[in-house]
Amino acid sequence: MKSIIQLVVNGESVEIAVEPNRTLLQLLREDLGLTGTKHGCGLGDCGACTVILDGSPVNACLVLAVQARGRQVLTIEGLAENGNLHPIQKAFVDKGAIQCGFCTPGMILSAKALLDTNPKPSETEIRTAISGNLCRCTGYQKIVEAVQEAAEVIQSTEVS
Amino acid sequence: MLLPKFEYHEPTTLEEALHLLSELGGNAKVLAGGTDLLVRMKLNIDKPTHVISIARIPGLDAIVPRDKHGVTVGAGVSAAALSRHELMMDRFTPLALAAGRLGAPMIRNRATIGGNLVNGRPAADLSPACMVLNAKVKLKSATAEKEVSVNEFFRGPGDTAIEPNELMVSINVETPAPWSGGSYIKLGARKTLEISMVNVAALLTLKSADGPIADARIAFGAVAPTPVRAYGAEEFLVGKEPSDEVFQQAGEIGVGLCSPITDHRGTMEYRCMMIEVLTKRALKQALERAKSWKP
Ligand SMILES: Cc1cc2nc3c(=O)[nH]c(=O)nc-3n(C[C@H](O)[C@H](O)[C@H](O)COP(=O)(O)OP(=O)(O)OC[C@H]3O[C@@H](n4cnc5c(N)ncnc54)[C@H](O)[C@@H]3O)c2cc1C
Ligand code: FES
Ligand code: FES
C-alpha cells in the first residue's frame, strides 16, 4: 500500500506517494528525475548511489524511500549555487578527476560530507572517506588531489 | 536490483514494536540499518511479508553511560556513532575499533550494532569485540524480557539465541577493571568493504602498570561457524608476566581452538598462521593500552 511521505530534497520540500518497497534511489531517479545519483550495484558495494541524508553519506540503494520521511536529502544536483559549481565539483573538473563520470556524484558527496566535518583532512582521511566509492577509471590519485585542492579553496574563501 | 513487495510498519514506541512482533512473528523482519536485510531481500534470501522499522523508536540509538560501572548501548546505535564515541574508544576500545573497521563510511552510518549481532555472521566485526567485553544483550518480547551473554548468543552461521517475537533492545557492558586495555585487528585482503578473513579482539587486565596479567580475554571471528572465545589461551595467560613469548604461546594455543575453512577469501593454512600472528599482535596492542591506563 502506498503512503504519502514528505521530505526535503536539495532544500525543497517534496510530498509524494510511495510503495514501501521503493528505495530512496528509485524515488530520486525515477519519481523526481534526479538522475545524477547513479544506480550501480544496488547492494551497497559501489557507492555510485551515495547521497547525504541528514548530514551523513549513505547508500541510497539500501535506504527505503519511506525511511527518508521527514528527513533532508542532498544529491549532486543540490551542490551548485546560482549556476556556479561547488568548489569540490570545480576541483574534480580542473584536476581531471573525472573520466567516465559514473562514480563522480558519489565521490563528490562523500568528499563533501568529509570536508563539512573535517575541513583539513589528511590524505589518509580522504582515502578513508571515499573508500566506499569505487572508481573503475581514474586510479583514485587525481580524485584525492581534487579533494585536497577543494579543501584549500574552501579554506581560503572562508578566511577572506 | 528490485525489492519484493512487503507491508511496512513504523512503530514509534517499543510497546507497539513488540506487539507487532508478537502478532506477526515469523512473517516479519525487523529493519534497523537495512545494510544486511535489504541486501538479502534484494537477493531473495529473506522474504518477509512484513517489515518493521525500528528507526523511529526513541532511545534505541542512545549510548548511555552508567556512572563509572558500565555503558548501555542501544541496539540501534550505528557503527559510525560507536567508532566516534570518546568513552567507547577510551574504555570499551575493542568495540569502538571494530565499529570503525566495519564496511565503508556509508555502511557505518547505517549499520547498527543490533543488526550486526542478530545477523550472526561468523565474520561480523562487532561480535568478537562484544565477546571480550563480556557484553550482555537485552532481548524483549511483548510478554518477557531476558539478558543473554554474547558469549552464549551465537549458535551457528546466521543462527542466534533470539526468537522471532523478540527485539534486541540494548547491549550492556561492564567497564573493564583498572589497568585494562583492549584491541581489535581485522585482516582482509583490502582495507575497506571487506568481510574479514580473520579478526581478533583482545582485552588484557594487569594487576598494576608493570604487574602480571590479572585477566585476559581473546575472541576470534571468521575462523569457525560462530565467533569464538579462546578460553584456553586466556587461562594460559592469567598470572604470567606479559612478554612476546607468552603472547606467542597464547597465539599457538588459540590456533588449536579454531576450525577455519578454505574459501575464496583465504586458505585454512593461511588463516591458522594469521590467527597466531594476529593474536600476538592484538595482545601487544592491548598491553600498551593497559600500561597507559588512566583513572
Ligand atoms: C557493502 C557492505 C559491506 C559490509 N561490510 C561489513 C563488515 O565489514 N563487517 C561486518 O561485520 N558487516 C558488514 N556488513 C554487514 C552489515 O552491514 C552489518 O552486519 C550491519 O551491522 C547490520 O546492521 P543493520 O542495522 O544494517 O541490520 P539490518 O540489515 O537492519 O538487520 C540485520 C538483521 O538483524 C535483524 N535485526 C536488526 N536489528 C534488530 C534488533 N534490534 N532486534 C532484533 N532483530 C534485529 C534484522 O531483522 C535482520 O535480520 C556489510 C554490508 C554491506 C552491504
Ligand atoms: S548502487 Fe548503491 S552502493 Fe552500488
Ligand atoms: S570516473 Fe569512471 S568510475 Fe570513476
XYZ file of C-alpha atoms and ligand atoms in Angstrom:
516
model
C 0.000 0.000 0.000
C 1.306 3.422 -0.938
C 1.847 6.010 1.730
C 2.386 9.711 1.344
C 5.692 10.980 2.618
C 7.179 14.413 2.901
C 10.913 15.017 2.733
C 13.311 17.793 1.807
C 15.405 17.206 -1.304
C 18.111 19.748 -2.092
C 16.379 22.314 0.088
C 12.950 21.861 -1.470
C 10.059 20.212 0.286
C 8.648 17.267 -1.647
C 5.428 15.364 -0.997
C 4.978 12.078 -2.784
C 3.143 8.743 -2.589
C 5.479 5.734 -2.486
C 5.244 1.955 -2.168
C 7.165 0.573 0.836
C 9.481 -1.448 -1.418
C 10.689 1.638 -3.271
C 14.250 2.652 -2.429
C 15.360 6.217 -1.894
C 17.453 5.735 -5.043
C 14.363 4.889 -7.115
C 12.470 7.802 -5.612
C 15.227 10.226 -6.568
C 15.922 8.899 -10.060
C 12.544 7.710 -11.248
C 9.993 9.815 -9.380
C 11.910 13.083 -9.072
C 14.037 12.734 -12.226
C 17.238 13.433 -10.298
C 19.400 11.071 -12.321
C 22.693 12.479 -11.079
C 22.570 9.835 -8.354
C 23.682 6.653 -10.093
C 22.473 3.088 -9.831
C 25.465 0.746 -9.800
C 25.387 -2.495 -7.862
C 22.225 -1.915 -5.840
C 23.841 -3.787 -2.927
C 25.897 -1.233 -1.019
C 29.202 -2.188 -2.625
C 29.988 0.562 -5.135
C 28.870 3.914 -3.703
C 27.544 5.232 -7.048
C 24.223 5.929 -5.301
C 25.737 7.990 -2.457
C 23.552 10.828 -1.166
C 23.774 12.850 2.035
C 20.937 12.061 4.441
C 20.654 14.431 7.412
C 24.341 15.284 7.044
C 25.697 11.731 6.663
C 26.570 9.999 3.410
C 24.551 6.819 2.809
C 23.952 4.339 0.008
C 20.543 5.351 -1.375
C 20.103 1.834 -2.795
C 19.944 0.488 0.783
C 17.530 3.053 2.207
C 13.777 2.725 1.748
C 12.055 5.864 0.493
C 9.697 5.652 3.481
C 12.713 5.688 5.805
C 13.570 9.141 4.455
C 10.220 10.576 5.560
C 10.773 13.943 7.256
C 14.499 13.914 6.515
C 16.859 16.100 4.481
C 18.421 14.644 1.360
C 21.239 16.268 -0.593
C 22.045 14.950 -4.067
C 24.665 16.060 -6.567
C 22.049 18.306 -8.209
C 21.863 20.337 -4.994
C 25.523 21.321 -4.879
C 25.868 24.078 -7.473
C 24.642 27.511 -6.412
C 23.256 30.058 -8.898
C 24.794 28.103 -11.734
C 28.242 28.083 -10.131
C 29.812 24.709 -9.458
C 30.653 23.843 -5.861
C 34.428 24.087 -5.193
C 34.634 20.272 -4.988
C 32.928 19.920 -8.356
C 35.224 22.548 -9.839
C 38.329 20.848 -8.421
C 37.232 17.491 -9.913
C 36.965 19.154 -13.339
C 40.225 21.099 -13.010
C 42.264 18.160 -11.719
C 40.964 15.688 -14.275
C 39.473 13.552 -11.523
C 36.630 12.523 -13.817
C 36.878 10.031 -16.645
C 33.605 8.252 -17.397
C 31.963 10.153 -14.556
C 29.830 7.324 -13.208
C 31.427 7.369 -9.749
C 31.749 11.158 -9.650
C 28.473 12.232 -7.986
C 29.029 9.719 -5.170
C 32.694 10.636 -4.809
C 31.883 14.319 -4.594
C 29.174 13.814 -1.977
C 31.452 11.621 0.151
C 34.103 14.328 -0.150
C 31.580 16.998 0.817
C 30.469 15.080 3.896
C 34.139 14.807 4.870
C 35.006 18.472 4.344
C 31.866 19.604 6.174
C 33.110 17.951 9.370
C 36.863 17.942 8.755
C 37.957 20.956 6.661
C 41.658 20.000 6.632
C 41.756 16.233 6.151
C 44.971 14.244 5.730
C 45.449 12.107 2.645
C 44.577 9.022 4.697
C 41.378 10.637 5.928
C 40.425 11.481 2.349
C 41.130 7.938 1.198
C 39.055 6.547 4.074
C 36.174 8.908 3.333
C 35.956 7.739 -0.294
C 36.719 4.100 0.486
C 33.125 3.070 -0.178
C 33.115 4.737 -3.588
C 34.587 2.577 -6.308
C 36.140 4.121 -9.395
C 36.992 1.880 -12.315
C 38.728 4.575 -14.378
C 40.952 7.017 -12.542
C 43.026 5.027 -10.084
C 41.908 7.438 -7.337
C 45.064 9.592 -7.269
C 43.519 12.527 -9.122
C 40.370 12.243 -7.035
C 42.423 12.551 -3.856
C 44.264 15.560 -5.319
C 40.967 17.173 -6.285
C 39.633 16.820 -2.747
C 42.864 18.303 -1.367
C 42.575 21.226 -3.751
C 38.906 21.754 -2.914
C 39.757 21.775 0.792
C 42.302 24.542 0.190
C 39.915 26.581 -1.943
C 37.116 26.314 0.615
C 39.523 27.295 3.417
C 40.855 30.314 1.553
C 37.412 31.602 0.553
C 36.204 31.265 4.137
C 39.144 33.195 5.509
C 38.899 36.091 3.053
C 18.039 -4.821 -8.070
C 14.401 -4.535 -7.033
C 12.889 -5.206 -3.650
C 9.956 -7.610 -3.487
C 6.677 -6.331 -2.080
C 6.033 -6.267 1.670
C 3.918 -4.466 4.211
C 5.746 -1.758 6.119
C 5.310 -0.847 9.776
C 6.930 2.030 11.567
C 6.189 1.813 15.289
C 7.066 4.875 17.351
C 7.131 3.137 20.729
C 8.813 -0.017 21.971
C 5.463 -1.454 23.135
C 3.984 -1.035 19.680
C 7.010 -2.725 18.080
C 6.860 -5.684 20.496
C 3.144 -6.044 19.928
C 3.662 -6.140 16.150
C 6.428 -8.708 16.545
C 4.305 -10.977 18.719
C 1.449 -10.746 16.224
C 3.465 -11.156 13.021
C 6.365 -13.252 14.380
C 7.883 -15.435 11.663
C 6.360 -13.446 8.779
C 8.033 -10.245 9.886
C 11.586 -8.954 9.872
C 12.955 -6.117 11.926
C 14.578 -3.384 9.832
C 17.361 -1.445 11.555
C 20.051 -0.017 9.233
C 18.978 -2.322 6.435
C 22.539 -2.936 5.227
C 22.038 -6.642 5.626
C 18.267 -7.143 5.441
C 17.678 -5.096 2.282
C 20.561 -6.853 0.534
C 19.134 -10.250 1.489
C 15.660 -9.214 0.343
C 17.005 -7.967 -2.993
C 18.786 -11.296 -3.447
C 15.610 -13.179 -2.466
C 17.289 -14.852 0.512
C 14.925 -13.251 3.046
C 11.287 -12.950 2.020
C 9.387 -11.303 4.877
C 5.784 -10.295 4.175
C 6.059 -7.631 6.883
C 8.945 -5.297 7.630
C 9.043 -3.494 10.980
C 11.333 -0.474 11.046
C 12.697 0.317 14.493
C 14.398 3.549 13.428
C 11.702 5.814 14.877
C 11.565 4.267 18.331
C 13.106 6.862 20.644
C 16.131 5.861 22.714
C 17.247 2.816 20.740
C 20.066 4.853 19.213
C 21.494 6.157 22.501
C 24.802 5.360 24.210
C 24.112 5.771 27.935
C 26.991 5.604 30.454
C 26.036 4.120 33.850
C 28.211 6.111 36.274
C 31.634 4.514 36.073
C 30.260 1.000 36.134
C 29.399 0.449 32.540
C 27.525 1.530 29.481
C 24.218 0.683 27.855
C 24.385 0.796 24.087
C 21.020 0.902 22.308
C 20.617 -1.808 19.668
C 20.025 0.913 17.077
C 23.342 2.705 17.645
C 25.266 2.936 14.370
C 28.796 1.675 13.846
C 29.775 5.264 12.993
C 28.490 6.532 16.355
C 30.294 3.743 18.241
C 33.581 4.420 16.486
C 33.464 8.154 17.229
C 32.311 7.961 20.852
C 35.041 9.060 23.252
C 34.004 6.889 26.191
C 33.681 3.855 23.920
C 37.154 4.454 22.485
C 38.622 5.020 25.920
C 37.063 2.226 27.991
C 35.472 -0.164 25.516
C 38.247 0.071 22.940
C 37.756 -3.230 21.050
C 34.157 -2.304 20.223
C 34.960 1.235 19.055
C 37.867 -0.043 16.932
C 35.799 -2.860 15.420
C 32.988 -0.427 14.601
C 35.488 1.773 12.776
C 36.515 -1.165 10.606
C 33.016 -2.301 9.633
C 32.370 -1.813 5.924
C 32.874 1.665 4.472
C 31.762 5.074 5.783
C 28.318 4.914 4.164
C 27.706 1.441 5.564
C 28.884 2.525 9.031
C 26.419 5.417 9.008
C 23.515 2.969 8.657
C 24.728 -0.351 10.120
C 23.641 -0.898 13.729
C 25.177 -2.968 16.494
C 21.888 -4.841 16.956
C 21.799 -5.763 13.270
C 25.406 -6.877 13.382
C 24.851 -9.220 16.339
C 21.451 -10.574 15.264
C 22.891 -11.329 11.823
C 25.124 -13.899 13.494
C 27.689 -13.930 10.686
C 30.894 -15.741 11.664
C 32.959 -12.841 10.267
C 30.909 -9.965 11.759
C 33.169 -7.284 13.187
C 31.298 -6.355 16.349
C 30.748 -9.883 17.671
C 34.292 -10.713 18.884
C 34.616 -7.201 20.303
C 31.414 -7.620 22.326
C 32.594 -11.064 23.452
C 35.841 -9.882 25.030
C 33.854 -7.185 26.834
C 31.519 -9.883 28.233
C 28.615 -7.852 26.875
C 25.058 -8.913 27.626
C 22.249 -8.377 25.170
C 18.773 -7.498 26.368
C 16.027 -9.281 24.416
C 12.413 -8.232 24.840
C 9.135 -9.715 23.697
C 5.622 -8.453 24.388
C 5.466 -10.658 27.496
C 9.026 -11.250 28.703
C 12.500 -9.846 28.949
C 15.830 -11.612 29.255
C 19.543 -10.922 29.262
C 21.879 -13.225 27.380
C 25.667 -13.095 27.413
C 27.043 -12.592 23.879
C 29.350 -15.471 24.713
C 26.259 -17.709 24.589
C 24.363 -15.833 21.903
C 25.826 -17.326 18.703
C 24.786 -20.831 17.657
C 25.829 -21.188 14.024
C 26.159 -19.135 10.851
C 23.136 -16.825 10.862
C 21.713 -18.569 13.934
C 21.492 -16.869 17.328
C 19.559 -17.144 20.591
C 16.986 -14.508 19.611
C 13.395 -15.662 18.948
C 11.292 -14.274 16.062
C 8.992 -12.466 18.528
C 11.905 -10.803 20.321
C 13.613 -7.487 19.766
C 17.173 -6.785 20.800
C 16.851 -3.611 22.826
C 20.309 -2.921 24.168
C 23.794 -4.201 24.780
C 25.090 -3.828 28.333
C 28.777 -3.755 29.105
C 30.548 -3.506 32.456
C 33.543 -1.173 32.496
C 36.720 -3.289 32.407
C 38.774 -3.220 35.632
C 41.575 -0.675 36.167
C 44.755 -1.394 34.152
C 42.768 -2.846 31.283
C 43.469 -2.231 27.626
C 41.826 -3.557 24.507
C 42.470 -4.002 20.815
C 40.876 -5.198 17.610
C 42.601 -6.377 14.466
C 40.836 -7.217 11.237
C 42.544 -8.937 8.385
C 41.067 -8.737 4.936
C 42.602 -8.576 1.509
C 41.679 -4.903 1.145
C 41.438 -2.036 3.590
C 37.697 -1.432 3.381
C 34.430 -3.019 2.382
C 35.953 -6.302 3.321
C 34.384 -9.184 5.143
C 37.155 -10.356 7.453
C 39.368 -13.287 6.659
C 40.366 -13.401 10.317
C 39.601 -10.958 13.102
C 40.872 -10.862 16.649
C 39.646 -8.890 19.653
C 41.626 -8.804 22.887
C 41.274 -7.343 26.348
C 44.106 -7.529 28.832
C 43.952 -6.533 32.508
C 47.130 -6.108 34.553
C 47.495 -6.215 38.352
C 49.238 -2.837 38.073
C 51.106 -0.816 35.445
C 54.061 -3.235 35.458
C 52.277 -6.136 37.052
C 51.452 -9.623 35.832
C 48.325 -10.416 33.829
C 45.225 -10.444 36.024
C 42.731 -11.232 33.295
C 42.895 -11.915 29.579
C 40.141 -12.249 27.036
C 40.566 -13.163 23.386
C 37.924 -13.731 20.719
C 38.202 -14.684 17.044
C 35.898 -14.096 14.106
C 35.772 -15.835 10.725
C 37.646 -18.913 11.963
C 34.722 -21.164 12.926
C 30.929 -21.396 12.312
C 30.456 -18.818 15.094
C 32.780 -16.242 16.588
C 34.700 -17.970 19.404
C 36.342 -17.104 22.708
C 39.835 -18.553 23.109
C 39.330 -19.599 26.743
C 42.326 -21.969 26.699
C 44.689 -19.195 25.631
C 43.160 -16.827 28.189
C 43.721 -19.249 31.079
C 47.292 -19.775 29.955
C 47.980 -16.038 30.210
C 46.486 -15.325 33.631
C 49.148 -14.854 36.315
C 52.024 -14.629 33.802
C 54.281 -11.652 33.228
C 53.357 -10.185 29.827
C 56.029 -10.816 27.169
C 56.325 -11.540 23.450
C 56.965 -15.202 24.286
C 53.795 -15.748 26.316
C 51.772 -13.826 23.696
C 53.280 -16.066 21.005
C 52.336 -19.161 23.019
C 48.821 -17.818 23.552
C 48.547 -17.440 19.768
C 49.647 -21.040 19.274
C 47.019 -22.248 21.764
C 44.469 -20.032 20.004
C 45.039 -21.723 16.642
C 44.194 -25.078 18.182
C 40.791 -23.763 19.246
C 39.726 -22.733 15.753
C 38.316 -24.636 12.806
C 38.912 -22.344 9.863
C 37.874 -23.274 6.342
C 39.383 -22.686 2.933
C 37.334 -20.346 0.759
C 37.822 -17.583 -1.794
C 38.953 -15.222 0.963
C 41.835 -17.417 2.140
C 43.059 -20.962 2.741
C 42.823 -22.829 6.038
C 46.618 -22.885 6.427
C 46.882 -19.156 5.852
C 44.115 -18.436 8.323
C 45.827 -20.560 11.004
C 49.095 -18.698 10.536
C 47.248 -15.418 10.745
C 45.399 -16.371 13.928
C 48.737 -16.964 15.598
C 50.339 -13.756 14.345
C 47.315 -11.551 14.929
C 46.682 -12.886 18.438
C 50.201 -11.938 19.401
C 49.853 -8.529 17.778
C 46.434 -7.872 19.365
C 47.775 -8.804 22.808
C 50.750 -6.493 22.370
C 48.484 -3.594 21.438
C 46.172 -4.356 24.363
C 49.187 -4.423 26.679
C 50.347 -0.985 25.527
C 46.910 0.436 26.257
C 46.666 -1.345 29.620
C 50.019 0.082 30.706
C 48.885 3.604 29.912
C 45.519 3.150 31.619
C 44.232 6.313 33.337
C 41.594 6.534 36.072
C 28.735 -3.305 1.351
C 28.607 -3.949 2.706
C 29.732 -4.128 3.496
C 29.635 -4.726 4.761
N 30.774 -4.875 5.494
C 30.702 -5.436 6.722
C 31.876 -5.573 7.516
O 32.972 -5.174 7.137
N 31.760 -6.151 8.745
C 30.561 -6.600 9.209
O 30.525 -7.088 10.335
N 29.426 -6.472 8.487
C 29.465 -5.912 7.251
N 28.323 -5.791 6.502
C 27.049 -6.352 7.007
C 26.152 -5.349 7.734
O 26.422 -4.035 7.312
C 26.335 -5.404 9.248
O 26.108 -6.697 9.720
C 25.410 -4.427 9.975
O 25.860 -4.237 11.294
C 23.963 -4.876 10.018
O 23.226 -3.903 10.739
P 21.909 -3.233 10.151
O 21.420 -2.301 11.173
O 22.135 -2.696 8.806
O 20.998 -4.538 10.079
P 19.667 -4.827 9.257
O 20.014 -5.144 7.859
O 18.652 -3.797 9.505
O 19.249 -6.167 10.023
C 20.047 -7.332 10.003
C 19.284 -8.490 10.648
O 19.139 -8.286 12.037
C 17.782 -8.169 12.406
N 17.729 -7.084 13.410
C 18.310 -5.854 13.287
N 18.172 -5.158 14.434
C 17.476 -5.946 15.284
C 17.026 -5.783 16.636
N 17.270 -4.663 17.337
N 16.340 -6.799 17.213
C 16.084 -7.931 16.515
N 16.496 -8.149 15.250
C 17.186 -7.167 14.638
C 17.038 -7.918 11.128
O 15.716 -8.409 11.175
C 17.881 -8.647 10.110
O 17.555 -9.998 10.088
C 28.380 -5.177 5.234
C 27.239 -4.976 4.445
C 27.339 -4.372 3.189
C 26.105 -4.169 2.371
S 24.248 1.264 -6.227
Fe 24.195 1.667 -4.127
S 26.142 1.062 -3.498
Fe 26.149 0.410 -5.558
S 35.496 8.021 -13.484
Fe 34.714 6.207 -14.298
S 34.212 5.093 -12.495
Fe 35.254 6.787 -11.720
